[in-house]
Amino acid sequence: MWYLCYFMHRHLGFRREEVQALADAFGCGSELEWGLPHGGSPDSPFWYINLPSEEHARQIASRSCLVKGIYEVWGEGATLDEMLTACQSFPLEQKTKYFAPEIVFKICIESFGMKIPQKTQMEYIRKLDAKLPFEGKVDLKAPDHRFWLIQAVDPVKNCNVSAIVPPRWYFGREIATGDRSPMPNFELSNRRYIGPTSMDVELAVIMCNMVGARRGRVVYDPFTGTGSILVAAAHFQATTLGSDIDIRVLRDGKTNKAGEQVDVWGNFNQYGLEAPVGLLRFDAHRPPFRAGLEEFLDAIVCDPPYGVRAGGRKSGGRKAVPTPIPDGLREGHIPSTAPYGLPECLYDLLHFASLHLRVQGRLCFWLPCATEVYTETDIPSHPALRLCANSEQILTRRWSRRLITMEKLRPFDHSSPHEVPTIDCPALVAALEGEQENRHDQKASNERSLRDHVMKPDREAKPAKKIPMYRSKNV
Amino acid sequence: MRLLTHNMLASNVKGVKNGYPLRIEATTVETKTADFNPEFLKRMFPKLEWKAFCEASAALGEKGLPAQVSPETLEDEEFLKAFHHSLLELHVEEGALICPETGRKFPVNKGIPNMLLNEDEC
């Protein structure tokens, strides 16, 4: 059945991808169909979705943070009257049961583009009332059914929204609403232990939805840091596993302003979430898993280090032949590490995923993107992994990052010499190296590094000229 | 560190052939209840090295697990409860994991095993 899928006007490139991934997780992925919004722009929030049942719609929406609601449309039109006429033509057998006197309902007004004053809202309700014979009881606090009048308004401020969303009216029965509660509940500003690399809650939720994290599934983050992505996975009751090469972040944590010692375990305690089944310190380049252990993970979610020379680290010193450590000094020796550039890191990540994910398990990671030189071949690939989604988060005019989701198609083929990742992004590497060079001149220039843009987004910054005005930060 | 994790770990020091299983030397072990999910247990069972798991469990004081597990055993509530307890409810907070071949110690502090290799072990 076709429904209206009304999206949040945020993270535009992630919305349908999140819903598709959830549909896959709930078993209706191949039946899901999309219908373009009225006006034809994919950036409009008013998409149409075809799902096998209302129950599927509810399951998907219950986990989505980018779906506002899914509705059975009774009528739509360019004017209120046109919409009301359409409502009257909507098949009677689908409406009558909601007109019955036993029904406890509420009519809600929603607008996209401009706030509608209370007086005008009451006018709309009166007009609806006149045309639709609801006989039931109105309960504003706890209705059994909600009906929505959604108006896409031609905005007064010139932000070109009308270019993507022509003025329109929709009236429909609410099937399901999205769930944005994790955002206030887990917000980073209230979290006990965060670091500069902690993942934004909304994005962590999206990542967990992209991989179908749920109870009984094992989700692993090889670059755990403060555990921010795993907190979202634990919220969805997945069994979590995390590792990092930096023992200070994992084990030691820090002393907060109140003088308390906080660490990664404490983050899970704070919300009453099941702690990770393991937090380990090791090098993602040399994982210490036993030979013969394969296909034991359901999902891998991570934000790998982006740098080329000043980013991630791996084990092994910089010397080709390391200085031997005297026996007496072994215990307590701090291992020397070598730079771990992005291409090598991605190679290891894809190889690890192709070996250790269960079939149909998913890998989801961020890939930095230098917008001027980006091509699709920058995306890593592997014969055993299928690219499911590639969503762009715009950071600045020159930099964005892309959330890449891949699914394991089949078991790892040990007999094939071609069963290796392909990493081919020379222009990206050059751009990242250029970034690193610039950092030495940080004090001189006002140019902010890629890292700064991700960790401390400048909310007052003017959006890049190349992107449309309605795509401000986070859209 | 719980035994589910321990079961997956091996010593990957350069040149080591028999780095599994790691012997557990635990100075502090804690017991914390965990969400009991039989489906999860049945799903993870094929991924475990059962003998190593039983030995590790015995090292932490839980000796009751059967050496052989048949499909019927996996449906038995008593067994599942004991399996669950050893797999997910025993936490090695402080101690070390020891490579069976070289004796190299991987310390465990605050529940976190430090598996990072020194530069001459890679």
XYZ file of C-alpha atoms in Angstrom:
597
model
C 0.000 0.000 0.000
C 1.122 3.509 -0.788
C 1.599 5.886 2.133
C 2.946 9.388 2.595
C 6.383 9.199 4.238
C 6.945 12.654 5.718
C 10.610 13.189 6.500
C 12.560 15.518 8.739
C 14.255 18.249 6.722
C 17.692 17.088 7.876
C 20.476 14.878 6.517
C 18.766 14.749 3.157
C 21.072 12.136 1.660
C 20.441 9.723 4.539
C 16.632 9.643 4.757
C 15.556 7.059 2.217
C 18.706 5.065 2.881
C 17.841 4.769 6.576
C 14.292 3.637 5.763
C 15.510 1.117 3.170
C 17.993 -0.361 5.657
C 15.267 -0.675 8.294
C 12.946 -2.268 5.738
C 15.730 -4.777 4.977
C 16.089 -5.526 8.674
C 12.316 -6.064 9.035
C 12.095 -8.314 5.993
C 10.317 -6.081 3.482
C 13.333 -4.476 1.830
C 12.748 -5.951 -1.611
C 9.082 -4.896 -1.619
C 9.681 -1.279 -0.637
C 9.060 1.241 -3.415
C 9.513 5.008 -3.456
C 7.316 7.559 -5.207
C 8.758 10.997 -5.972
C 7.343 13.900 -3.984
C 4.943 16.300 -5.639
C 7.073 18.805 -7.537
C 9.676 16.172 -8.357
C 12.491 17.208 -6.031
C 14.170 14.442 -4.014
C 14.972 17.058 -1.345
C 11.294 17.570 -0.559
C 10.169 15.897 2.700
C 6.929 14.561 1.165
C 7.918 11.209 -0.310
C 5.496 8.389 -1.069
C 6.354 4.898 0.095
C 4.876 1.531 -0.847
C 5.050 -1.063 1.934
C 3.336 -4.439 2.288
C 1.479 -3.537 5.489
C 0.827 -0.963 8.188
C 2.722 -3.176 10.629
C 5.872 -2.910 8.503
C 5.442 0.854 8.411
C 5.206 0.934 12.211
C 8.286 -1.249 12.672
C 10.353 0.895 10.338
C 9.207 4.220 11.761
C 9.689 3.070 15.370
C 13.442 3.075 14.831
C 13.839 5.870 12.355
C 15.151 9.236 13.466
C 14.611 10.913 10.099
C 10.995 9.897 9.449
C 8.507 12.290 11.020
C 5.525 10.107 10.216
C 3.883 7.686 7.809
C 0.286 8.427 6.802
C -2.558 6.907 4.824
C -3.434 9.844 2.591
C -7.141 10.563 2.357
C -6.696 13.571 0.109
C -4.191 16.075 -1.156
C -4.331 19.178 -3.306
C -2.947 22.575 -4.186
C -5.560 24.307 -2.013
C -7.415 23.345 1.155
C -10.655 22.967 -0.805
C -9.057 20.796 -3.453
C -7.702 18.580 -0.668
C -11.113 18.376 1.017
C -12.781 17.412 -2.265
C -10.196 14.680 -2.696
C -10.915 13.457 0.844
C -14.573 13.126 0.009
C -13.699 10.948 -2.998
C -11.476 8.695 -0.864
C -13.113 5.234 -0.696
C -15.843 5.214 1.921
C -15.108 1.704 3.208
C -11.631 2.874 4.290
C -13.039 5.905 6.134
C -16.305 4.822 7.763
C -14.888 2.948 10.711
C -13.066 6.102 11.796
C -16.280 8.134 11.684
C -17.973 5.828 14.197
C -18.976 7.287 17.565
C -16.719 4.910 19.576
C -13.597 6.332 17.953
C -11.343 8.433 20.165
C -9.315 10.732 17.944
C -7.449 13.970 17.464
C -6.754 16.182 14.486
C -3.213 17.580 14.341
C -1.978 20.425 12.188
C 1.554 20.405 10.810
C 3.218 22.875 8.518
C 6.389 22.810 6.487
C 7.923 26.132 5.582
C 6.212 28.477 8.039
C 4.464 28.404 11.395
C 0.666 28.587 11.191
C -0.932 30.820 13.847
C -3.308 29.140 16.317
C -6.365 31.053 15.009
C -5.738 29.852 11.467
C -5.271 26.297 12.708
C -8.714 26.436 14.357
C -10.171 27.662 11.052
C -8.727 24.662 9.259
C -10.170 22.291 11.839
C -13.597 23.892 11.450
C -13.473 23.428 7.683
C -12.394 19.806 8.096
C -15.147 19.199 10.586
C -17.698 20.580 8.150
C -16.659 18.216 5.370
C -15.623 15.051 7.221
C -18.329 13.433 9.360
C -16.296 12.469 12.439
C -18.706 11.471 15.202
C -16.301 10.137 17.750
C -14.833 11.687 20.869
C -11.913 14.115 20.677
C -9.079 13.424 23.116
C -6.100 15.722 22.761
C -3.930 13.841 25.254
C -4.366 10.143 24.492
C -6.299 9.536 21.298
C -6.427 6.093 19.682
C -6.138 7.620 16.221
C -4.490 10.748 14.961
C -5.369 12.502 11.734
C -3.000 15.013 10.266
C -3.532 18.076 8.139
C -0.098 18.883 6.724
C 0.449 22.068 4.845
C 3.508 22.826 2.721
C 3.538 26.606 2.862
C 5.141 29.007 0.421
C 7.607 30.546 2.879
C 7.867 34.273 3.377
C 11.639 34.234 3.841
C 13.504 33.629 0.639
C 15.337 30.390 1.189
C 14.251 28.763 -2.025
C 12.343 26.015 -0.266
C 9.431 26.585 -2.621
C 11.740 25.566 -5.420
C 11.692 22.060 -4.028
C 8.326 21.971 -2.259
C 5.431 23.576 -4.140
C 2.605 24.719 -1.810
C 0.339 21.740 -1.080
C -2.127 20.334 1.415
C -2.299 16.745 2.681
C -4.818 15.051 4.953
C -4.183 11.568 6.263
C -4.477 9.010 9.015
C -1.340 8.504 11.053
C 0.057 4.983 10.713
C 3.322 5.530 12.547
C 5.661 8.206 13.849
C 9.430 8.247 13.974
C 11.454 8.125 17.176
C 13.764 11.006 17.920
C 13.965 10.320 21.651
C 17.586 9.077 21.567
C 18.738 12.575 20.640
C 17.780 14.323 23.876
C 18.220 11.164 25.975
C 21.789 10.464 24.930
C 23.001 13.895 23.995
C 26.737 14.345 24.133
C 26.639 17.468 26.258
C 25.240 15.364 29.124
C 27.387 12.305 28.553
C 29.883 11.473 31.249
C 32.824 10.817 28.974
C 33.265 12.281 25.533
C 36.235 13.138 23.398
C 36.792 15.261 20.309
C 35.898 12.273 18.142
C 32.651 11.222 19.847
C 29.923 10.543 17.289
C 26.874 12.779 17.236
C 23.894 10.795 18.627
C 21.682 11.242 15.560
C 24.430 9.996 13.252
C 25.237 7.096 15.582
C 21.535 6.102 15.476
C 21.532 6.321 11.685
C 24.651 4.129 11.513
C 23.031 1.527 13.769
C 19.906 1.579 11.600
C 21.985 1.186 8.442
C 23.378 -2.090 9.827
C 20.208 -3.346 11.491
C 21.689 -3.436 15.004
C 19.257 -5.255 17.277
C 18.931 -7.686 20.171
C 20.897 -10.864 19.645
C 23.221 -9.316 17.052
C 26.921 -8.594 17.615
C 28.063 -5.101 16.609
C 31.789 -4.279 16.576
C 33.595 -0.937 16.414
C 37.337 -1.240 15.686
C 37.934 2.472 16.452
C 35.822 2.742 19.591
C 37.343 5.775 21.306
C 34.750 6.862 23.880
C 32.250 4.276 22.669
C 29.755 6.762 21.228
C 28.585 4.599 18.313
C 28.317 1.525 20.537
C 26.103 3.434 22.988
C 23.533 3.761 20.200
C 23.921 0.063 19.337
C 23.425 -0.853 23.005
C 20.293 1.319 23.055
C 18.951 -0.949 20.308
C 19.907 -3.899 22.567
C 22.661 -5.233 20.341
C 25.606 -7.050 21.905
C 28.526 -4.671 21.455
C 32.259 -5.210 21.112
C 34.826 -2.444 20.860
C 38.531 -2.020 20.373
C 41.006 0.839 19.989
C 44.760 1.188 19.833
C 44.745 4.063 22.306
C 44.642 2.611 25.792
C 44.328 5.978 27.464
C 40.942 6.638 25.858
C 39.644 3.129 26.500
C 40.894 2.236 29.939
C 42.012 5.391 31.676
C 39.308 7.810 30.639
C 39.769 11.132 32.371
C 38.873 13.117 35.456
C 35.894 15.340 34.794
C 35.175 18.818 36.169
C 33.570 17.382 39.280
C 36.736 15.441 39.986
C 35.198 12.065 39.169
C 36.985 9.435 37.152
C 34.993 8.711 34.011
C 35.617 6.115 31.325
C 33.949 4.177 28.526
C 32.230 1.656 30.849
C 30.730 4.593 32.709
C 28.956 5.825 29.578
C 26.948 2.615 29.420
C 26.271 2.733 33.177
C 24.985 6.255 32.859
C 22.066 5.165 30.693
C 21.542 1.730 32.215
C 22.626 0.115 28.969
C 24.240 -3.298 28.732
C 28.011 -2.757 28.711
C 30.065 -4.039 25.782
C 30.854 -7.726 25.968
C 34.471 -6.699 25.465
C 36.568 -3.591 25.216
C 40.006 -4.432 23.926
C 43.157 -2.630 23.203
C 44.717 -3.769 19.969
C 45.784 -2.620 16.581
C 43.098 -2.883 13.870
C 45.911 -3.710 11.473
C 46.836 -6.855 13.451
C 43.675 -8.124 15.169
C 44.369 -10.814 17.792
C 41.512 -13.099 16.829
C 42.245 -16.801 16.620
C 42.742 -18.420 13.232
C 39.609 -20.216 12.127
C 37.303 -17.683 13.761
C 35.225 -16.355 10.909
C 31.771 -14.918 10.309
C 31.069 -14.141 13.930
C 30.041 -10.477 13.622
C 26.667 -9.178 12.478
C 27.806 -5.623 11.983
C 30.866 -3.400 11.986
C 30.286 0.300 12.585
C 33.082 2.837 12.767
C 34.537 6.225 12.072
C 38.090 5.399 10.968
C 40.907 7.913 11.431
C 40.979 10.125 8.354
C 44.566 11.256 8.312
C 47.382 10.227 6.089
C 50.380 11.061 8.223
C 48.832 12.552 11.341
C 45.804 10.311 11.726
C 45.589 6.729 12.892
C 48.343 4.581 14.331
C 49.215 0.910 13.965
C 51.661 -1.306 15.784
C 55.292 -1.533 14.835
C 57.775 1.283 15.143
C 58.929 3.544 12.374
C 62.184 1.695 12.001
C 62.384 -1.174 9.510
C 64.352 -3.195 12.059
C 63.099 -2.277 15.513
C 65.502 -1.859 18.391
C 65.138 -4.982 20.562
C 63.623 -4.296 23.974
C 65.861 -5.379 26.875
C 64.181 -8.152 28.883
C 64.127 -6.204 32.104
C 62.308 -3.337 30.476
C 59.615 -5.374 28.701
C 56.986 -5.040 31.349
C 55.597 -1.538 31.221
C 57.176 -0.864 27.839
C 55.055 1.536 25.839
C 54.929 0.082 22.326
C 56.040 2.374 19.603
C 53.531 2.846 16.810
C 53.706 3.724 13.149
C 51.483 6.023 11.098
C 48.403 4.269 9.722
C 47.220 6.105 6.664
C 43.656 6.093 5.364
C 44.168 3.817 2.338
C 45.860 1.109 4.436
C 43.238 1.494 7.155
C 40.391 1.079 4.648
C 42.089 -1.929 3.090
C 42.332 -3.627 6.472
C 38.762 -2.679 7.353
C 37.275 -4.165 4.197
C 39.446 -7.281 4.426
C 38.425 -7.762 8.056
C 34.747 -7.264 7.186
C 34.883 -9.704 4.272
C 36.302 -12.371 6.615
C 34.480 -11.819 9.872
C 31.004 -10.577 9.010
C 28.266 -13.161 8.770
C 26.717 -13.369 5.318
C 24.216 -10.477 5.049
C 26.096 -8.759 7.854
C 26.899 -5.106 7.271
C 29.803 -2.700 7.450
C 29.103 1.001 7.934
C 31.841 3.636 8.057
C 32.602 7.275 7.293
C 34.777 8.183 4.357
C 36.202 11.703 4.104
C 35.483 13.356 0.796
C 37.296 16.226 -0.918
C 34.332 17.577 -2.878
C 36.294 19.095 -5.747
C 38.030 15.827 -6.632
C 35.513 13.189 -5.498
C 34.600 10.395 -7.880
C 32.687 7.206 -7.207
C 35.835 5.157 -7.599
C 37.064 6.721 -4.332
C 34.694 4.340 -2.548
C 36.556 1.190 -1.444
C 35.244 -2.084 -2.896
C 35.561 -5.838 -2.391
C 34.204 -8.754 -4.431
C 32.415 -10.224 -1.397
C 30.818 -6.911 -0.316
C 27.952 -5.053 -1.988
C 27.650 -1.276 -1.708
C 24.206 -0.555 -0.206
C 24.342 3.159 0.499
C 26.516 6.240 0.118
C 25.180 9.321 1.941
C 26.923 12.652 1.991
C 27.175 14.925 5.028
C 28.282 18.337 3.798
C 30.851 19.945 6.091
C 32.321 22.846 4.127
C 32.755 23.920 0.542
C 35.839 21.729 0.214
C 35.101 18.849 2.571
C 32.293 16.449 3.227
C 32.144 12.945 4.568
C 30.187 10.017 3.243
C 28.516 7.280 5.223
C 29.242 4.092 3.318
C 27.216 0.950 4.000
C 28.224 -2.419 2.576
C 26.684 -5.867 2.921
C 28.486 -9.208 2.804
C 27.113 -11.220 -0.094
C 28.739 -14.591 0.360
C 31.390 -16.429 2.401
C 35.007 -15.401 1.947
C 36.617 -17.312 -0.899
C 39.968 -18.498 0.451
C 40.939 -20.066 -2.857
C 40.688 -16.911 -4.929
C 43.632 -14.505 -5.326
C 41.125 -11.748 -6.214
C 39.392 -11.807 -2.855
C 41.012 -8.502 -1.848
C 39.815 -4.924 -1.325
C 40.332 -2.300 -4.001
C 41.325 1.077 -2.631
C 41.822 3.673 -5.342
C 41.589 7.255 -4.130
C 44.832 9.083 -5.000
C 43.199 12.497 -5.319
C 41.589 12.115 -1.887
C 44.916 11.113 -0.343
C 46.612 14.101 -1.963
C 43.891 16.406 -0.648
C 44.270 14.949 2.874
C 48.037 15.378 2.698
C 47.479 18.964 1.621
C 45.275 19.321 4.719
C 48.065 18.023 6.918
C 50.530 20.501 5.388
C 48.133 23.354 6.090
C 47.886 22.377 9.726
C 51.464 23.431 10.261
C 50.385 26.903 9.252
C 47.275 26.768 11.413
C 48.275 29.687 13.590
C 49.039 31.812 10.562
C 45.955 31.016 8.533
C 42.301 31.097 9.447
C 41.749 27.923 7.547
C 40.213 25.259 9.786
C 41.272 21.672 9.327
C 38.930 18.864 8.309
C 39.133 17.542 11.852
C 37.988 20.879 13.262
C 35.051 20.995 10.884
C 33.847 17.594 11.973
C 34.445 17.965 15.717
C 33.514 21.619 16.146
C 31.177 22.527 13.304
C 30.917 26.249 12.764
C 27.177 26.783 12.925
C 27.423 30.407 11.882
C 29.462 29.655 8.792
C 27.938 30.625 5.497
C 27.013 27.573 3.420
C 29.096 26.756 0.381
C 28.075 28.658 -2.738
C 27.697 25.515 -4.774
C 24.956 24.019 -2.626
C 21.373 25.346 -2.640
C 20.455 27.780 0.105
C 17.918 25.485 1.757
C 20.770 23.091 2.570
C 22.222 24.723 5.623
C 24.289 22.818 8.206
C 22.855 19.374 9.001
C 20.518 19.391 6.028
C 36.547 -8.953 29.787
C 34.003 -11.738 29.526
C 34.630 -15.287 28.380
C 32.849 -14.689 25.073
C 35.626 -12.254 24.230
C 38.394 -14.422 25.703
C 37.316 -17.285 23.447
C 38.110 -15.210 20.363
C 41.581 -14.013 21.377
C 44.949 -15.491 20.489
C 48.525 -14.379 20.770
C 49.583 -13.091 17.355
C 53.188 -12.336 18.194
C 55.389 -12.877 15.134
C 56.449 -16.487 14.738
C 54.012 -17.959 17.263
C 52.251 -21.074 15.970
C 50.165 -22.090 18.989
C 48.976 -18.841 20.455
C 45.546 -20.203 21.419
C 43.944 -20.496 23.895
C 45.342 -17.842 26.198
C 45.633 -18.963 29.797
C 43.778 -16.751 32.264
C 45.500 -15.473 35.394
C 42.780 -13.494 37.134
C 43.385 -11.470 40.263
C 39.908 -9.869 40.290
C 36.777 -11.511 38.903
C 33.308 -9.989 39.227
C 29.885 -11.415 38.523
C 27.263 -9.138 36.969
C 23.888 -10.255 35.647
C 23.293 -9.965 31.923
C 20.223 -10.130 29.692
C 19.422 -13.849 29.143
C 18.745 -14.487 25.469
C 18.620 -18.179 24.437
C 18.521 -17.285 20.720
C 21.777 -15.390 21.076
C 23.386 -18.303 22.920
C 22.373 -20.766 20.198
C 23.631 -18.376 17.532
C 27.022 -17.870 19.159
C 27.547 -21.504 20.155
C 28.894 -22.616 16.714
C 31.412 -19.758 16.811
C 32.983 -20.890 20.085
C 35.911 -23.179 20.674
C 34.029 -25.241 23.212
C 36.992 -26.978 24.888
C 38.810 -23.682 25.416
C 35.611 -22.160 26.752
C 35.105 -24.942 29.302
C 38.717 -24.654 30.451
C 38.437 -20.887 30.831
C 35.174 -21.260 32.696
C 36.759 -23.808 35.050
C 39.714 -21.459 35.607
C 37.219 -18.902 36.902
C 35.571 -21.403 39.198
C 32.631 -22.603 37.100
C 33.321 -26.236 36.351
C 29.819 -27.500 35.550
C 29.782 -27.272 31.759
C 29.500 -30.548 29.811
C 32.383 -31.534 27.521
C 30.027 -32.644 24.765
C 27.081 -30.601 23.602
C 24.403 -32.121 21.402
C 21.473 -30.319 19.750
C 19.325 -31.538 22.666
C 21.658 -29.986 25.220
C 21.227 -26.656 23.447
C 17.498 -26.787 24.151
C 17.944 -27.633 27.816
C 17.113 -24.654 30.045
C 19.515 -25.738 32.827
C 22.401 -25.975 30.406
C 21.542 -22.648 28.760
C 21.487 -20.891 32.121
C 24.921 -22.281 33.038
C 26.246 -21.499 29.552
C 24.872 -17.961 29.787
C 26.411 -17.458 33.207
C 29.904 -18.483 32.113
C 29.736 -16.756 28.745
C 28.387 -13.373 29.760
C 28.234 -12.933 33.522
C 31.820 -13.523 34.630
C 34.044 -10.462 34.261
C 37.810 -10.629 34.542
C 38.580 -7.148 35.837
C 42.279 -7.469 36.686
C 44.798 -10.091 35.696
C 46.557 -11.284 32.589
C 46.178 -13.492 29.536
C 49.169 -15.709 28.898
C 50.400 -17.018 25.561
C 50.633 -20.818 25.763
C 53.705 -20.940 23.553
C 55.887 -18.061 24.734
C 54.478 -17.196 28.145
C 54.091 -13.572 27.042
C 51.660 -11.797 29.338
C 48.850 -9.612 27.975
C 47.722 -7.580 30.993
C 44.036 -7.056 31.794
C 43.218 -3.828 33.675
C 39.754 -2.433 34.429
C 38.338 -5.232 32.325
C 40.325 -4.247 29.258
C 42.908 -6.668 27.844
C 45.940 -4.965 26.344
C 46.721 -6.982 23.222
C 48.936 -4.426 21.556
C 52.218 -5.911 20.360
C 55.606 -4.367 21.006
C 57.410 -3.168 17.910
C 59.726 -6.190 17.906
C 56.813 -8.658 18.036
C 55.121 -7.585 14.800
